[in-house]
């Protein structure tokens, strides 16, 4: 079909009704051999690549195939795709609805096609149509051509696969016994099978066993980063449960610089840890180590020393707290506050401040407001709690004044007694 007839408004074919009927026409043109390329470049006739490209075009909802898309799907070059699209147009199977454009500074626009069936196909298979122009529709077929239409329908339903490219055989002569043209003096033409006596089982172990030269596996840079990240997640307590790949990515520069996990922990914990805990460990690790990958070994050693000393001091404080004598706080303000608190407790515990009404009451006889008032009085005068414990027992006192008030009062009493015991005698 000439170039002037490869447009929708000039073609003599009809627009196909479905992709299946269009593939029937493609297989018929391919099998009949009526098309031969008049060009000197490209394939001379349609082949399996043409069918594969046509199958990809038939699957498109909008017939707007890109050259790069078809090349990627069929695994051929873009030049081959252009050749086969040209053959489909010249065979009357594709016509332009709008041709693609290439405008400098703007994106290239792909051509929009219409899948058409040429008139020669309808004539050869006796297909009757109705309508005019490209909008003709098939209404029947000649009975003698229906078996051929059935075969074309089966071909159109199958998925076309391109044949693998054959690798050319080397021009060298094959050194095999069956090779024609080899030298007659070759020892290969006198091969024979060994006798049965030579087929007996040999020794269980080879006299020359193979030596494995494979040593321990050497990690590359990426492997060392993952190993370093996994060690950090396992060793540092607040990194437990963090993503190893994410921590490895955060510590990649530190792994490449030769840091140790102990140095990373010492630098990261040089700032006090938050009291509420760490919610996103990898984020806090990245924030605390930002810009510190270039630290020298001496600076890192100093951080480790300070970190170890601070941890040892914290351990000594927690370990010897119960056994060491209580010397009291060093701050004058704290000592003054403690003295005032103890003075208030002594004043409340004095015999003259005891309540006049010492008769215990049953909890069932008290109203809710009375219980609230008694608890407020107990907060102001702790001697009421001791009086309730002495007269009705600790269980009654805890029910009446709550466990918190009773525990606070008993703790203050214990501190007061311990302070009096350890106070120096003058």
Short mmCIF file of C-alpha atoms in Angstrom, two decimals:
data_model
loop_
_atom_site.label_atom_id
_atom_site.label_comp_id
_atom_site.label_asym_id
_atom_site.label_seq_id
_atom_site.Cartn_x
_atom_site.Cartn_y
_atom_site.Cartn_z
CA UNK A 1 0.00 0.00 0.00
CA UNK A 2 1.58 3.34 -0.95
CA UNK A 3 2.33 6.03 1.60
CA UNK A 4 -0.63 8.15 0.54
CA UNK A 5 -3.04 5.33 1.48
CA UNK A 6 -1.59 4.80 4.96
CA UNK A 7 -3.95 7.31 6.57
CA UNK A 8 -7.40 6.74 8.02
CA UNK A 9 -9.12 9.07 5.56
CA UNK A 10 -7.40 7.55 2.48
CA UNK A 11 -7.28 3.81 3.24
CA UNK A 12 -9.42 1.31 1.36
CA UNK A 13 -9.59 -1.12 4.29
CA UNK A 14 -12.01 -1.24 7.18
CA UNK A 15 -11.50 -0.67 10.90
CA UNK A 16 -11.40 -3.98 12.72
CA UNK A 17 -14.17 -4.85 15.13
CA UNK A 18 -11.90 -6.55 17.69
CA UNK A 19 -8.26 -7.42 18.28
CA UNK A 20 -8.89 -11.12 17.58
CA UNK A 21 -10.20 -10.55 14.05
CA UNK A 22 -7.28 -8.19 13.36
CA UNK A 23 -4.79 -10.87 14.40
CA UNK A 24 -6.54 -13.26 11.99
CA UNK A 25 -5.80 -10.84 9.16
CA UNK A 26 -2.19 -10.45 10.35
CA UNK A 27 -1.65 -14.23 10.37
CA UNK A 28 -3.26 -14.52 6.92
CA UNK A 29 -0.97 -11.87 5.42
CA UNK A 30 2.02 -13.49 7.11
CA UNK A 31 1.14 -17.00 5.91
CA UNK A 32 0.01 -16.13 2.39
CA UNK A 33 3.23 -14.33 1.49
CA UNK A 34 1.44 -11.71 -0.58
CA UNK A 35 3.49 -8.94 0.99
CA UNK A 36 7.12 -8.39 0.05
CA UNK A 37 9.05 -5.37 1.22
CA UNK A 38 10.11 -3.09 -1.62
CA UNK A 39 12.88 -1.53 0.47
CA UNK A 40 16.53 -2.50 0.49
CA UNK A 41 16.85 -2.14 4.28
CA UNK A 42 15.08 -4.26 6.83
CA UNK A 43 13.43 -7.70 6.51
CA UNK A 44 12.17 -8.78 3.10
CA UNK A 45 8.95 -10.36 4.44
CA UNK A 46 6.95 -10.71 7.64
CA UNK A 47 8.34 -13.09 10.25
CA UNK A 48 7.83 -14.10 13.89
CA UNK A 49 9.01 -10.69 15.10
CA UNK A 50 6.24 -9.05 13.07
CA UNK A 51 3.67 -11.34 14.69
CA UNK A 52 5.06 -10.62 18.17
CA UNK A 53 4.90 -6.85 17.60
CA UNK A 54 1.39 -7.15 16.18
CA UNK A 55 0.32 -9.16 19.23
CA UNK A 56 1.59 -6.41 21.55
CA UNK A 57 -0.28 -3.81 19.47
CA UNK A 58 -3.51 -5.83 19.62
CA UNK A 59 -3.38 -5.82 23.42
CA UNK A 60 -3.38 -2.01 23.61
CA UNK A 61 -6.64 -0.31 24.49
CA UNK A 62 -5.57 2.79 22.59
CA UNK A 63 -3.49 1.97 19.53
CA UNK A 64 -0.66 4.31 20.42
CA UNK A 65 2.43 2.10 20.65
CA UNK A 66 5.72 3.69 21.52
CA UNK A 67 8.87 2.51 19.77
CA UNK A 68 10.76 2.06 23.06
CA UNK A 69 7.81 0.21 24.63
CA UNK A 70 7.57 -2.31 21.77
CA UNK A 71 11.35 -2.78 21.74
CA UNK A 72 11.34 -3.52 25.45
CA UNK A 73 8.40 -5.92 25.25
CA UNK A 74 9.67 -7.89 22.23
CA UNK A 75 13.37 -7.62 23.17
CA UNK A 76 14.48 -6.26 19.80
CA UNK A 77 16.12 -3.01 18.76
CA UNK A 78 14.13 0.14 18.10
CA UNK A 79 15.27 0.07 14.47
CA UNK A 80 13.72 -3.41 14.06
CA UNK A 81 10.45 -2.15 15.55
CA UNK A 82 10.36 0.67 12.98
CA UNK A 83 10.93 -1.82 10.15
CA UNK A 84 8.06 -4.07 11.22
CA UNK A 85 5.68 -1.15 11.82
CA UNK A 86 6.44 -0.01 8.30
CA UNK A 87 5.58 -3.47 6.96
CA UNK A 88 2.27 -3.51 8.86
CA UNK A 89 1.39 -0.11 7.39
CA UNK A 90 2.36 -1.11 3.86
CA UNK A 91 0.31 -4.32 4.18
CA UNK A 92 -2.78 -2.26 5.04
CA UNK A 93 -2.99 -3.56 8.62
CA UNK A 94 -2.15 -0.24 10.30
CA UNK A 95 -3.07 3.30 9.25
CA UNK A 96 -2.25 6.67 10.80
CA UNK A 97 -4.91 8.50 12.74
CA UNK A 98 -2.33 11.11 13.72
CA UNK A 99 1.40 11.03 13.15
CA UNK A 100 3.84 11.58 15.98
CA UNK A 101 5.71 14.83 16.37
CA UNK A 102 9.20 15.77 17.47
CA UNK A 103 9.25 19.34 18.73
CA UNK A 104 12.45 20.69 20.24
CA UNK A 105 12.01 21.54 23.90
CA UNK A 106 8.88 19.41 24.25
CA UNK A 107 8.29 15.70 24.73
CA UNK A 108 8.03 13.52 21.63
CA UNK A 109 4.47 12.45 20.80
CA UNK A 110 3.85 8.85 19.69
CA UNK A 111 1.83 8.15 16.56
CA UNK A 112 -1.80 7.07 16.96
CA UNK A 113 -2.84 4.18 14.70
CA UNK A 114 -6.02 2.38 13.75
CA UNK A 115 -6.01 -1.39 13.28
CA UNK A 116 -7.52 -2.07 9.86
CA UNK A 117 -8.24 -5.12 7.71
CA UNK A 118 -7.30 -4.74 4.05
CA UNK A 119 -9.78 -5.31 1.24
CA UNK A 120 -7.68 -8.16 -0.19
CA UNK A 121 -8.36 -10.21 2.95
CA UNK A 122 -12.14 -9.83 2.59
CA UNK A 123 -11.97 -10.70 -1.11
CA UNK A 124 -9.76 -13.77 -0.67
CA UNK A 125 -11.86 -15.29 2.13
CA UNK A 126 -15.28 -14.30 0.74
CA UNK A 127 -16.26 -12.07 3.68
CA UNK A 128 -19.41 -10.06 3.06
CA UNK A 129 -19.60 -6.62 4.61
CA UNK A 130 -22.18 -3.92 5.09
CA UNK A 131 -21.76 -0.18 5.42
CA UNK A 132 -19.48 2.25 3.70
CA UNK A 133 -15.83 3.25 3.93
CA UNK A 134 -13.76 2.34 6.96
CA UNK A 135 -16.92 1.70 8.99
CA UNK A 136 -17.81 -1.48 7.08
CA UNK A 137 -18.73 -4.47 9.22
CA UNK A 138 -18.60 -8.18 8.33
CA UNK A 139 -21.96 -9.97 8.07
CA UNK A 140 -20.92 -13.40 6.74
CA UNK A 141 -18.32 -15.54 4.99
CA UNK A 142 -18.28 -18.01 2.12
CA UNK A 143 -18.76 -21.62 3.33
CA UNK A 144 -15.69 -22.91 1.48
CA UNK A 145 -13.43 -20.50 3.39
CA UNK A 146 -14.75 -21.18 6.91
CA UNK A 147 -12.20 -23.97 7.66
CA UNK A 148 -9.40 -21.52 6.86
CA UNK A 149 -11.01 -18.90 9.10
CA UNK A 150 -11.11 -21.49 11.90
CA UNK A 151 -7.38 -22.17 11.51
CA UNK A 152 -6.65 -18.46 11.53
CA UNK A 153 -8.77 -18.07 14.68
CA UNK A 154 -6.66 -20.74 16.44
CA UNK A 155 -3.44 -18.99 15.39
CA UNK A 156 -4.78 -15.65 16.59
CA UNK A 157 -5.67 -17.15 19.98
CA UNK A 158 -2.15 -18.54 20.49
CA UNK A 159 0.54 -16.34 21.87
CA UNK A 160 3.34 -15.89 19.38
CA UNK A 161 6.83 -16.48 20.68
CA UNK A 162 9.94 -15.38 18.89
CA UNK A 163 12.39 -18.11 18.03
CA UNK A 164 15.72 -17.89 19.85
CA UNK A 165 18.59 -16.60 17.78
CA UNK A 166 20.89 -19.33 16.61
CA UNK A 167 24.53 -18.86 17.53
CA UNK A 168 26.81 -19.48 14.53
CA UNK A 169 29.06 -22.47 14.88
CA UNK A 170 32.78 -21.83 14.87
CA UNK A 171 34.59 -22.48 11.63
CA UNK A 172 37.12 -24.78 13.26
CA UNK A 173 36.95 -28.51 12.53
CA UNK A 174 35.36 -30.62 15.23
CA UNK A 175 37.65 -33.14 16.81
CA UNK A 176 35.12 -35.97 17.04
CA UNK A 177 35.20 -39.53 15.69
CA UNK A 178 32.18 -38.87 13.43
CA UNK A 179 33.52 -35.62 11.94
CA UNK A 180 33.92 -35.84 8.18
CA UNK A 181 37.13 -34.41 6.82
CA UNK A 182 39.37 -34.90 9.87
CA UNK A 183 42.85 -36.19 9.42
CA UNK A 184 43.27 -39.96 9.12
CA UNK A 185 46.28 -39.94 11.38
CA UNK A 186 44.28 -38.62 14.31
CA UNK A 187 43.99 -40.96 17.27
CA UNK A 188 40.30 -40.05 17.57
CA UNK A 189 39.29 -42.31 14.65
CA UNK A 190 40.52 -45.42 16.49
CA UNK A 191 38.61 -45.11 19.75
CA UNK A 192 37.44 -48.32 21.41
CA UNK A 193 35.57 -49.33 24.52
CA UNK A 194 37.64 -50.63 27.48
CA UNK A 195 37.42 -54.34 28.35
CA UNK A 196 35.26 -55.60 31.18
CA UNK A 197 38.30 -56.26 33.36
CA UNK A 198 39.08 -52.54 33.37
CA UNK A 199 35.60 -51.62 34.62
CA UNK A 200 36.07 -52.96 38.15
CA UNK A 201 35.54 -50.54 41.02
CA UNK A 202 38.67 -48.67 41.94
CA UNK A 203 39.91 -47.58 45.37
CA UNK A 204 37.47 -45.89 47.72
CA UNK A 205 39.71 -42.83 48.07
CA UNK A 206 41.45 -41.02 45.30
CA UNK A 207 45.26 -41.18 45.48
CA UNK A 208 45.31 -37.46 44.68
CA UNK A 209 42.39 -35.91 46.58
CA UNK A 210 41.33 -32.40 45.73
CA UNK A 211 42.50 -29.68 48.04
CA UNK A 212 40.01 -27.00 48.80
CA UNK A 213 41.63 -23.58 48.67
CA UNK A 214 38.54 -21.89 50.00
CA UNK A 215 39.26 -20.01 53.19
CA UNK A 216 37.05 -17.91 55.43
CA UNK A 217 34.69 -15.66 53.59
CA UNK A 218 35.89 -12.09 53.25
CA UNK A 219 33.24 -9.43 53.62
CA UNK A 220 33.17 -6.47 51.30
CA UNK A 221 32.34 -2.94 52.39
CA UNK A 222 28.56 -3.50 52.33
CA UNK A 223 28.88 -6.74 54.27
CA UNK A 224 31.00 -5.05 56.95
CA UNK A 225 28.38 -2.32 57.27
CA UNK A 226 25.60 -4.83 57.87
CA UNK A 227 27.78 -6.74 60.33
CA UNK A 228 28.55 -3.50 62.19
CA UNK A 229 24.84 -2.54 62.28
CA UNK A 230 23.80 -5.95 63.60
CA UNK A 231 26.45 -5.81 66.32
CA UNK A 232 25.26 -2.34 67.34
CA UNK A 233 21.62 -3.43 67.57
CA UNK A 234 22.64 -6.45 69.66
CA UNK A 235 25.05 -4.60 71.99
CA UNK A 236 23.51 -1.17 72.64
CA UNK A 237 20.44 -1.63 74.92
CA UNK A 238 18.28 1.19 73.55
CA UNK A 239 18.80 -0.04 69.97
CA UNK A 240 17.17 -3.42 70.64
CA UNK A 241 14.37 -4.05 68.16
CA UNK A 242 15.59 -1.45 65.66
CA UNK A 243 15.87 -2.26 61.96
CA UNK A 244 19.33 -3.64 61.18
CA UNK A 245 19.40 -2.27 57.58
CA UNK A 246 18.40 1.20 58.80
CA UNK A 247 21.01 1.22 61.59
CA UNK A 248 23.61 -0.09 59.13
CA UNK A 249 22.81 2.81 56.81
CA UNK A 250 23.14 5.31 59.69
CA UNK A 251 26.51 3.82 60.72
CA UNK A 252 27.93 3.29 57.21
CA UNK A 253 30.46 6.14 57.48
CA UNK A 254 31.50 5.01 60.96
CA UNK A 255 32.00 1.43 59.77
CA UNK A 256 34.13 2.63 56.87
CA UNK A 257 36.19 4.81 59.24
CA UNK A 258 37.01 1.85 61.52
CA UNK A 259 34.88 2.75 64.56
CA UNK A 260 33.92 0.18 67.18
CA UNK A 261 30.48 -0.32 68.64
CA UNK A 262 31.79 0.77 72.05
CA UNK A 263 32.98 4.08 70.60
CA UNK A 264 29.62 4.61 68.88
CA UNK A 265 27.78 3.98 72.14
CA UNK A 266 30.12 6.25 74.12
CA UNK A 267 29.69 9.18 71.72
CA UNK A 268 25.92 8.67 71.41
CA UNK A 269 25.43 8.45 75.20
CA UNK A 270 27.64 11.46 75.96
CA UNK A 271 24.33 13.35 76.09
CA UNK A 272 22.01 12.07 78.89
CA UNK A 273 19.40 9.64 77.67
CA UNK A 274 15.75 10.83 77.75
CA UNK A 275 13.80 9.76 80.82
CA UNK A 276 10.72 8.70 78.84
CA UNK A 277 12.72 6.22 76.76
CA UNK A 278 13.68 6.05 73.11
CA UNK A 279 10.80 5.77 70.66
CA UNK A 280 12.76 5.83 67.39
CA UNK A 281 16.27 4.50 68.11
CA UNK A 282 17.68 4.88 64.60
CA UNK A 283 16.54 8.51 64.39
CA UNK A 284 18.10 9.45 67.72
CA UNK A 285 21.30 7.60 66.78
CA UNK A 286 21.56 9.54 63.52
CA UNK A 287 20.88 12.84 65.31
CA UNK A 288 23.50 12.28 68.00
CA UNK A 289 26.18 11.10 65.57
CA UNK A 290 25.61 13.76 62.90
CA UNK A 291 28.92 15.17 61.69
CA UNK A 292 31.07 13.04 64.05
CA UNK A 293 32.30 10.36 61.64
CA UNK A 294 35.57 12.26 61.09
CA UNK A 295 36.65 12.16 64.77
CA UNK A 296 40.18 10.94 65.40
CA UNK A 297 41.00 7.80 67.36
CA UNK A 298 42.28 9.89 70.28
CA UNK A 299 39.00 11.79 70.58
CA UNK A 300 37.03 8.57 70.40
CA UNK A 301 39.19 7.04 73.15
CA UNK A 302 38.48 10.07 75.35
CA UNK A 303 34.74 9.65 74.88
CA UNK A 304 35.01 5.96 75.79
CA UNK A 305 36.98 6.76 78.97
CA UNK A 306 34.43 9.35 80.13
CA UNK A 307 31.56 7.00 79.29
CA UNK A 308 33.08 4.13 81.28
CA UNK A 309 33.78 6.33 84.28
CA UNK A 310 30.24 7.70 84.31
CA UNK A 311 28.77 4.19 84.14
CA UNK A 312 31.08 2.95 86.91
CA UNK A 313 30.11 5.90 89.13
CA UNK A 314 26.42 5.25 88.51
CA UNK A 315 26.90 1.59 89.39
CA UNK A 316 28.69 2.49 92.65
CA UNK A 317 25.93 4.90 93.59
CA UNK A 318 23.22 2.29 93.09
CA UNK A 319 25.18 -0.58 94.63
CA UNK A 320 26.36 1.06 97.87
CA UNK A 321 23.28 3.10 98.62
CA UNK A 322 21.80 0.66 101.14
CA UNK A 323 25.07 -0.13 102.94
CA UNK A 324 26.75 3.27 103.10
CA UNK A 325 25.97 5.57 106.03
CA UNK A 326 23.56 8.36 105.33
CA UNK A 327 25.49 11.60 105.44
CA UNK A 328 22.66 13.71 104.14
CA UNK A 329 22.67 16.09 101.21
CA UNK A 330 25.51 18.56 100.77
CA UNK A 331 23.28 21.41 99.64
CA UNK A 332 22.36 23.82 102.43
CA UNK A 333 18.92 24.44 100.95
CA UNK A 334 18.19 20.71 100.85
CA UNK A 335 19.35 20.25 104.44
CA UNK A 336 17.20 23.17 105.57
CA UNK A 337 14.14 21.67 103.82
CA UNK A 338 14.74 18.28 105.45
CA UNK A 339 15.13 19.85 108.89
CA UNK A 340 11.87 21.74 108.47
CA UNK A 341 10.07 18.56 107.42
CA UNK A 342 11.40 16.62 110.39
CA UNK A 343 10.49 19.45 112.74
CA UNK A 344 6.92 19.39 111.45
CA UNK A 345 6.75 15.61 111.94
CA UNK A 346 8.06 15.89 115.51
CA UNK A 347 5.53 18.61 116.27
CA UNK A 348 2.69 16.46 114.94
CA UNK A 349 3.91 13.43 116.85
CA UNK A 350 4.14 15.31 120.14
CA UNK A 351 1.77 13.98 122.92
CA UNK A 352 0.06 17.31 123.32
CA UNK A 353 -1.16 17.29 119.71
CA UNK A 354 -3.10 14.02 120.01
CA UNK A 355 -6.82 14.33 119.21
CA UNK A 356 -9.24 14.54 122.04
CA UNK A 357 -11.68 11.96 120.70
CA UNK A 358 -9.73 8.68 120.65
CA UNK A 359 -12.66 6.32 120.21
CA UNK A 360 -12.35 4.37 116.93
CA UNK A 361 -15.24 4.43 114.53
CA UNK A 362 -16.47 1.68 112.23
CA UNK A 363 -16.11 2.41 108.54
CA UNK A 364 -19.73 1.42 107.91
CA UNK A 365 -20.92 4.20 110.23
CA UNK A 366 -19.08 6.95 108.36
CA UNK A 367 -20.41 8.88 105.39
CA UNK A 368 -18.39 9.57 102.28
CA UNK A 369 -17.85 13.20 103.24
CA UNK A 370 -16.68 12.20 106.74
CA UNK A 371 -14.11 9.80 105.24
CA UNK A 372 -12.83 12.57 102.98
CA UNK A 373 -12.56 14.99 105.90
CA UNK A 374 -10.71 12.43 108.03
CA UNK A 375 -8.20 11.79 105.25
CA UNK A 376 -7.60 15.53 104.90
CA UNK A 377 -7.03 15.77 108.65
CA UNK A 378 -4.61 12.83 108.47
CA UNK A 379 -2.61 14.58 105.79
CA UNK A 380 -2.28 17.58 108.12
CA UNK A 381 -1.76 15.56 111.30
CA UNK A 382 -0.03 12.19 110.71
CA UNK A 383 -0.52 11.24 114.38
CA UNK A 384 -4.10 10.25 113.46
CA UNK A 385 -2.74 7.44 111.31
CA UNK A 386 -0.53 6.13 114.15
CA UNK A 387 -3.50 6.31 116.53
CA UNK A 388 -5.67 4.29 114.12
CA UNK A 389 -2.92 1.68 113.70
CA UNK A 390 -2.47 1.40 117.49
CA UNK A 391 -6.17 1.09 118.30
CA UNK A 392 -7.67 -0.79 115.30
CA UNK A 393 -4.68 -2.23 113.44
CA UNK A 394 -2.88 -1.40 110.21
CA UNK A 395 -5.58 -2.99 107.98
CA UNK A 396 -8.22 -0.63 109.39
CA UNK A 397 -5.90 2.35 109.00
CA UNK A 398 -5.17 1.49 105.36
CA UNK A 399 -8.87 1.11 104.58
CA UNK A 400 -9.66 4.44 106.19
CA UNK A 401 -6.66 6.58 105.15
CA UNK A 402 -5.56 4.71 101.91
CA UNK A 403 -2.31 2.86 101.40
CA UNK A 404 -0.52 5.92 100.06
CA UNK A 405 -1.00 8.03 103.18
CA UNK A 406 -0.08 5.16 105.50
CA UNK A 407 3.06 4.33 103.49
CA UNK A 408 4.17 7.96 103.45
CA UNK A 409 3.70 8.33 107.17
CA UNK A 410 5.56 5.12 107.99
CA UNK A 411 8.40 6.07 105.63
CA UNK A 412 8.81 9.46 107.29
CA UNK A 413 8.83 7.81 110.68
CA UNK A 414 11.53 5.38 109.56
CA UNK A 415 13.68 8.21 108.16
CA UNK A 416 13.27 10.16 111.39
CA UNK A 417 14.31 7.20 113.50
CA UNK A 418 17.31 6.47 111.30
CA UNK A 419 18.42 10.10 111.40
CA UNK A 420 18.23 10.16 115.19
CA UNK A 421 20.29 6.97 115.34
CA UNK A 422 23.05 8.21 113.01
CA UNK A 423 23.19 11.74 114.41
CA UNK A 424 26.66 12.49 115.96
CA UNK A 425 26.72 12.99 119.70
CA UNK A 426 28.33 16.24 120.98
#
